[in-house]
Coordinates of N, CA and C in Angstrom, one line a residue:
M4 N 0.8 -12.8 40.5 CA 1.5 -12.4 39.3 C 1.9 -10.9 39.4
L5 N 3.1 -10.6 39.0 CA 3.6 -9.2 39.0 C 3.8 -8.8 37.6
T6 N 3.3 -7.6 37.3 CA 3.4 -7.1 35.9 C 4.2 -5.8 35.9
I7 N 5.0 -5.6 34.9 CA 5.6 -4.3 34.6 C 5.3 -3.9 33.2
T8 N 5.4 -2.6 32.9 CA 5.2 -2.1 31.6 C 6.3 -1.0 31.3
K9 N 6.6 -0.9 30.0 CA 7.5 0.2 29.6 C 6.9 0.7 28.3
E10 N 6.9 2.0 28.1 CA 6.4 2.7 27.0 C 7.5 3.2 26.1
F11 N 7.3 3.1 24.8 CA 8.2 3.5 23.8 C 7.5 4.3 22.7
H12 N 8.2 5.1 22.0 CA 7.6 6.0 21.0 C 8.4 5.9 19.7
F13 N 7.6 6.0 18.5 CA 8.2 6.2 17.2 C 7.2 6.8 16.3
S14 N 7.7 7.3 15.2 CA 6.9 7.9 14.2 C 7.1 7.2 12.9
A15 N 5.9 6.9 12.2 CA 6.1 6.2 10.9 C 4.8 6.5 10.1
S16 N 4.9 6.1 8.8 CA 3.8 6.2 7.9 C 3.3 4.9 7.6
H17 N 2.0 4.8 7.1 CA 1.5 3.5 6.5 C 0.3 3.8 5.6
V18 N -0.1 2.8 4.9 CA -1.3 2.8 4.0 C -2.0 1.5 4.3
L19 N -3.3 1.7 4.7 CA -4.1 0.5 4.9 C -4.9 0.2 3.6
D20 N -4.2 -0.5 2.7 CA -4.6 -0.7 1.4 C -5.8 -1.6 1.2
R21 N -6.3 -2.2 2.2 CA -7.5 -3.1 2.0 C -8.8 -2.4 2.4
L22 N -8.7 -1.1 2.5 CA -9.9 -0.3 2.8 C -10.5 0.3 1.5
P23 N -11.7 0.7 1.5 CA -12.3 1.4 0.3 C -11.5 2.6 0.0
S24 N -11.5 3.0 -1.2 CA -10.7 4.1 -1.7 C -11.1 5.4 -1.0
W25 N -12.3 5.6 -0.6 CA -12.8 6.8 0.0 C -12.4 7.0 1.5
H26 N -11.9 5.9 2.1 CA -11.5 5.9 3.5 C -10.2 6.6 3.7
P27 N -10.1 7.6 4.6 CA -8.9 8.4 4.7 C -7.7 7.6 5.0
C28 N -7.8 6.4 5.7 CA -6.7 5.6 6.0 C -6.2 4.8 4.9
A29 N -6.9 4.8 3.7 CA -6.4 4.2 2.5 C -5.4 5.0 1.8
R30 N -5.2 6.2 2.2 CA -4.2 7.1 1.7 C -3.0 7.0 2.7
M31 N -1.8 7.3 2.1 CA -0.6 7.3 3.0 C -0.8 8.4 4.0
H32 N -0.5 8.1 5.3 CA -0.6 9.0 6.3 C 0.4 8.5 7.5
G33 N 0.6 9.3 8.5 CA 1.5 8.9 9.5 C 0.9 9.0 10.9
H34 N 1.6 8.4 11.9 CA 1.2 8.6 13.2 C 2.5 8.7 14.1
N35 N 2.3 9.2 15.3 CA 3.2 9.2 16.4 C 2.8 8.0 17.3
Y36 N 3.4 6.9 17.0 CA 3.0 5.6 17.7 C 3.5 5.6 19.2
V37 N 2.7 4.9 20.0 CA 3.2 4.6 21.4 C 3.1 3.0 21.5
V38 N 4.1 2.4 21.9 CA 4.2 1.0 22.1 C 4.4 0.7 23.5
V39 N 3.6 -0.1 24.2 CA 3.7 -0.5 25.5 C 4.0 -2.0 25.6
L40 N 5.1 -2.4 26.2 CA 5.5 -3.8 26.4 C 5.0 -4.1 27.8
E41 N 4.3 -5.2 28.0 CA 3.9 -5.7 29.3 C 4.6 -7.0 29.6
L42 N 5.3 -7.1 30.7 CA 6.0 -8.3 31.1 C 5.5 -8.7 32.5
S43 N 5.3 -10.1 32.7 CA 4.8 -10.6 33.9 C 5.6 -11.8 34.4
A44 N 5.6 -12.0 35.7 CA 6.2 -13.1 36.3 C 5.6 -13.4 37.7
P45 N 5.5 -14.6 38.0 CA 5.1 -14.9 39.4 C 6.1 -14.4 40.5
R46 N 5.5 -14.1 41.6 CA 6.5 -13.5 42.7 C 7.6 -14.4 42.9
D47 N 7.5 -15.7 42.9 CA 8.7 -16.6 43.2 C 9.6 -16.7 42.0
A48 N 9.3 -16.0 40.9 CA 10.3 -16.1 39.7 C 10.9 -14.7 39.5
L49 N 10.8 -13.8 40.4 CA 11.5 -12.5 40.3 C 13.1 -12.7 40.3
T50 N 13.8 -11.8 39.7 CA 15.2 -11.9 39.7 C 15.7 -11.7 41.1
E51 N 17.0 -11.9 41.3 CA 17.6 -11.8 42.6 C 17.4 -10.4 43.1
A52 N 17.4 -9.4 42.2 CA 17.2 -8.0 42.5 C 15.8 -7.6 42.8
G53 N 14.8 -8.6 42.6 CA 13.4 -8.4 42.8 C 12.6 -7.9 41.6
F54 N 13.2 -8.0 40.4 CA 12.5 -7.5 39.2 C 11.8 -8.7 38.4
V55 N 10.7 -8.3 37.7 CA 10.2 -9.2 36.7 C 11.3 -9.2 35.6
R56 N 11.8 -8.1 35.2 CA 13.0 -8.0 34.3 C 13.5 -6.6 34.5
D57 N 14.8 -6.4 34.5 CA 15.4 -5.1 34.6 C 15.0 -4.2 33.4
Y58 N 14.4 -3.1 33.7 CA 14.0 -2.2 32.6 C 15.2 -1.9 31.6
R59 N 16.4 -1.9 32.1 CA 17.5 -1.6 31.2 C 17.7 -2.7 30.1
E60 N 17.2 -3.8 30.4 CA 17.3 -4.9 29.4 C 16.4 -4.7 28.2
L61 N 15.5 -3.7 28.4 CA 14.6 -3.4 27.3 C 15.2 -2.4 26.3
D62 N 16.4 -2.0 26.6 CA 17.2 -1.1 25.7 C 17.3 -1.7 24.3
A63 N 17.5 -3.0 24.2 CA 17.6 -3.7 22.9 C 16.3 -3.6 22.1
F64 N 15.2 -3.6 22.7 CA 13.9 -3.4 22.0 C 13.8 -2.0 21.5
K65 N 14.2 -1.0 22.3 CA 14.2 0.4 21.8 C 15.1 0.6 20.7
K66 N 16.3 0.0 20.7 CA 17.3 0.1 19.6 C 16.6 -0.5 18.3
W67 N 16.1 -1.7 18.5 CA 15.5 -2.4 17.3 C 14.3 -1.5 16.7
M68 N 13.5 -1.0 17.6 CA 12.3 -0.2 17.2 C 12.8 1.1 16.4
D69 N 13.8 1.8 17.0 CA 14.4 2.9 16.3 C 14.9 2.5 14.9
D70 N 15.7 1.5 14.9 CA 16.3 1.0 13.6 C 15.3 0.5 12.6
T71 N 14.3 -0.2 13.0 CA 13.4 -0.9 12.1 C 12.1 -0.1 11.8
L72 N 11.6 0.7 12.8 CA 10.3 1.3 12.6 C 10.3 2.8 12.6
D73 N 11.1 3.4 13.3 CA 11.1 4.9 13.5 C 11.4 5.6 12.1
H74 N 10.5 6.5 11.8 CA 10.6 7.3 10.5 C 10.7 6.3 9.3
R75 N 10.0 5.3 9.3 CA 9.9 4.3 8.2 C 8.4 4.2 7.7
H76 N 8.3 3.5 6.6 CA 7.0 3.3 6.0 C 6.7 1.8 6.4
L77 N 5.7 1.6 7.3 CA 5.4 0.3 7.9 C 5.0 -0.7 6.9
N78 N 4.4 -0.3 5.7 CA 4.1 -1.3 4.7 C 5.4 -2.0 4.2
E79 N 6.5 -1.3 4.3 CA 7.8 -1.9 3.9 C 8.5 -2.7 5.0
A80 N 8.3 -2.3 6.2 CA 8.9 -2.9 7.4 C 8.1 -4.2 7.7
M81 N 6.7 -4.2 7.5 CA 5.9 -5.4 7.8 C 5.4 -5.9 6.5
V82 N 6.2 -6.5 5.7 CA 5.9 -6.9 4.3 C 4.8 -7.9 4.3
C83 N 4.6 -8.8 5.2 CA 3.7 -9.9 5.2 C 2.3 -9.6 5.6
V84 N 2.0 -8.4 6.2 CA 0.7 -8.2 6.7 C 0.4 -6.7 6.7
S85 N -0.9 -6.4 6.6 CA -1.4 -5.0 6.6 C -0.9 -4.4 7.9
P86 N -0.4 -3.1 7.9 CA 0.2 -2.6 9.1 C -0.8 -1.8 9.9
S87 N -1.9 -2.4 10.3 CA -2.9 -1.9 11.2 C -2.2 -1.9 12.6
A88 N -2.8 -1.2 13.5 CA -2.3 -1.2 14.9 C -2.4 -2.6 15.5
E89 N -3.5 -3.3 15.2 CA -3.7 -4.7 15.7 C -2.6 -5.6 15.2
N90 N -2.4 -5.5 13.8 CA -1.3 -6.4 13.3 C 0.1 -6.0 13.8
L91 N 0.3 -4.8 14.0 CA 1.6 -4.3 14.5 C 1.9 -4.9 15.9
A92 N 0.8 -4.9 16.8 CA 0.9 -5.5 18.1 C 1.3 -7.0 18.0
V93 N 0.6 -7.7 17.2 CA 0.9 -9.2 17.0 C 2.3 -9.4 16.5
W94 N 2.7 -8.6 15.5 CA 4.0 -8.7 14.8 C 5.1 -8.5 15.8
I95 N 5.0 -7.4 16.6 CA 6.0 -7.1 17.7 C 6.0 -8.3 18.6
F96 N 4.9 -8.7 19.1 CA 4.9 -9.8 20.1 C 5.6 -11.0 19.5
D97 N 5.2 -11.4 18.3 CA 5.8 -12.6 17.7 C 7.3 -12.5 17.6
L98 N 7.8 -11.3 17.2 CA 9.2 -11.1 17.0 C 10.0 -11.1 18.3
W99 N 9.4 -10.6 19.4 CA 10.1 -10.4 20.7 C 9.8 -11.4 21.8
S100 N 8.8 -12.2 21.6 CA 8.4 -13.1 22.8 C 9.5 -14.1 23.1
A101 N 10.3 -14.5 22.1 CA 11.4 -15.5 22.4 C 12.5 -14.8 23.1
R102 N 12.8 -13.5 22.8 CA 13.9 -12.8 23.5 C 13.4 -12.3 24.8
L103 N 12.1 -12.1 25.0 CA 11.6 -11.6 26.3 C 10.6 -12.6 26.8
P104 N 10.9 -13.7 27.4 CA 10.0 -14.8 27.7 C 8.9 -14.3 28.7
E105 N 9.1 -13.2 29.4 CA 8.1 -12.7 30.3 C 7.1 -11.8 29.6
L106 N 7.2 -11.5 28.3 CA 6.3 -10.6 27.5 C 5.0 -11.3 27.5
T107 N 3.9 -10.5 28.0 CA 2.6 -11.0 28.1 C 1.6 -10.3 27.2
A108 N 2.0 -9.0 26.8 CA 1.1 -8.3 25.9 C 1.9 -7.1 25.3
V109 N 1.4 -6.7 24.1 CA 2.0 -5.5 23.4 C 0.7 -4.6 23.1
R110 N 0.9 -3.4 23.5 CA -0.2 -2.4 23.3 C 0.3 -1.3 22.3
I111 N -0.5 -1.0 21.4 CA -0.1 0.0 20.4 C -1.2 1.2 20.3
S112 N -0.7 2.3 20.2 CA -1.6 3.5 20.1 C -1.1 4.3 18.8
E113 N -2.1 4.6 18.0 CA -1.8 5.5 16.8 C -2.2 7.0 17.2
T114 N -3.2 7.1 18.0 CA -3.6 8.4 18.5 C -3.9 8.4 20.0
P115 N -3.9 9.5 20.6 CA -4.1 9.5 22.1 C -5.3 8.8 22.5
K116 N -6.3 8.7 21.7 CA -7.6 8.0 22.0 C -7.8 6.6 21.6
T117 N -6.9 6.0 20.8 CA -7.0 4.7 20.3 C -5.9 3.8 20.7
W118 N -6.3 2.5 21.0 CA -5.3 1.5 21.5 C -5.7 0.1 20.9
A119 N -4.7 -0.7 20.5 CA -4.9 -2.0 20.2 C -4.0 -2.9 21.1
T120 N -4.5 -3.9 21.6 CA -3.7 -4.8 22.5 C -3.7 -6.2 22.1
Y121 N -2.5 -6.8 22.0 CA -2.4 -8.2 21.7 C -1.9 -8.9 23.0
R122 N -2.7 -9.8 23.5 CA -2.4 -10.6 24.7 C -2.8 -12.0 24.4
P123 N -1.8 -12.9 24.0 CA -2.2 -14.3 23.8 C -2.8 -14.9 25.0
A124 N -3.7 -15.9 24.8 CA -4.3 -16.6 25.9 C -3.3 -17.3 26.9
A125 N -2.3 -17.8 26.3 CA -1.2 -18.4 27.1 C 0.1 -18.5 26.3
R126 N 1.2 -18.4 26.9 CA 2.5 -18.5 26.1 C 2.5 -19.9 25.4
G127 N 2.7 -19.9 24.1 CA 2.8 -21.1 23.4 C 1.4 -21.7 23.1
G128 N 0.3 -21.1 23.6 CA -1.0 -21.6 23.3 C -1.7 -20.9 22.2
E129 N -3.0 -21.3 22.0 CA -3.8 -20.6 21.0 C -4.3 -19.3 21.5
D130 N -4.6 -18.4 20.6 CA -5.1 -17.1 21.0 C -6.6 -17.3 21.6
A131 N -6.9 -16.4 22.5 CA -8.2 -16.5 23.1 C -9.2 -16.2 22.0
P132 N -10.4 -16.8 22.1 CA -11.5 -16.6 21.1 C -11.9 -15.1 21.0

């Protein structure tokens, strides 16, 4: 299996409203997010040029991220779920896995020292326990 990754950046605010009122993340605050898309393919499934996927084909994701998430309030962009890093990784994966069938994981960072990764057990299967 061959794997490629590409890193993207955006800035946004959020409120994690299911936390106790004393918790600092219960107040509106912002992050400079890092999003890493991981795409994988077996060696015999590479493109004619020898790619898992041409990195230029990820420009559509960058445009979507800039239009949908950058300098936005994530509570409004992700209306169905609390905008934690974990939920953001799942949300992005679910939105983009049909357009990027090689997508195997989404990794989100809110700070240089924290990361959340969503990697389903198998495409179309149940999440790992």
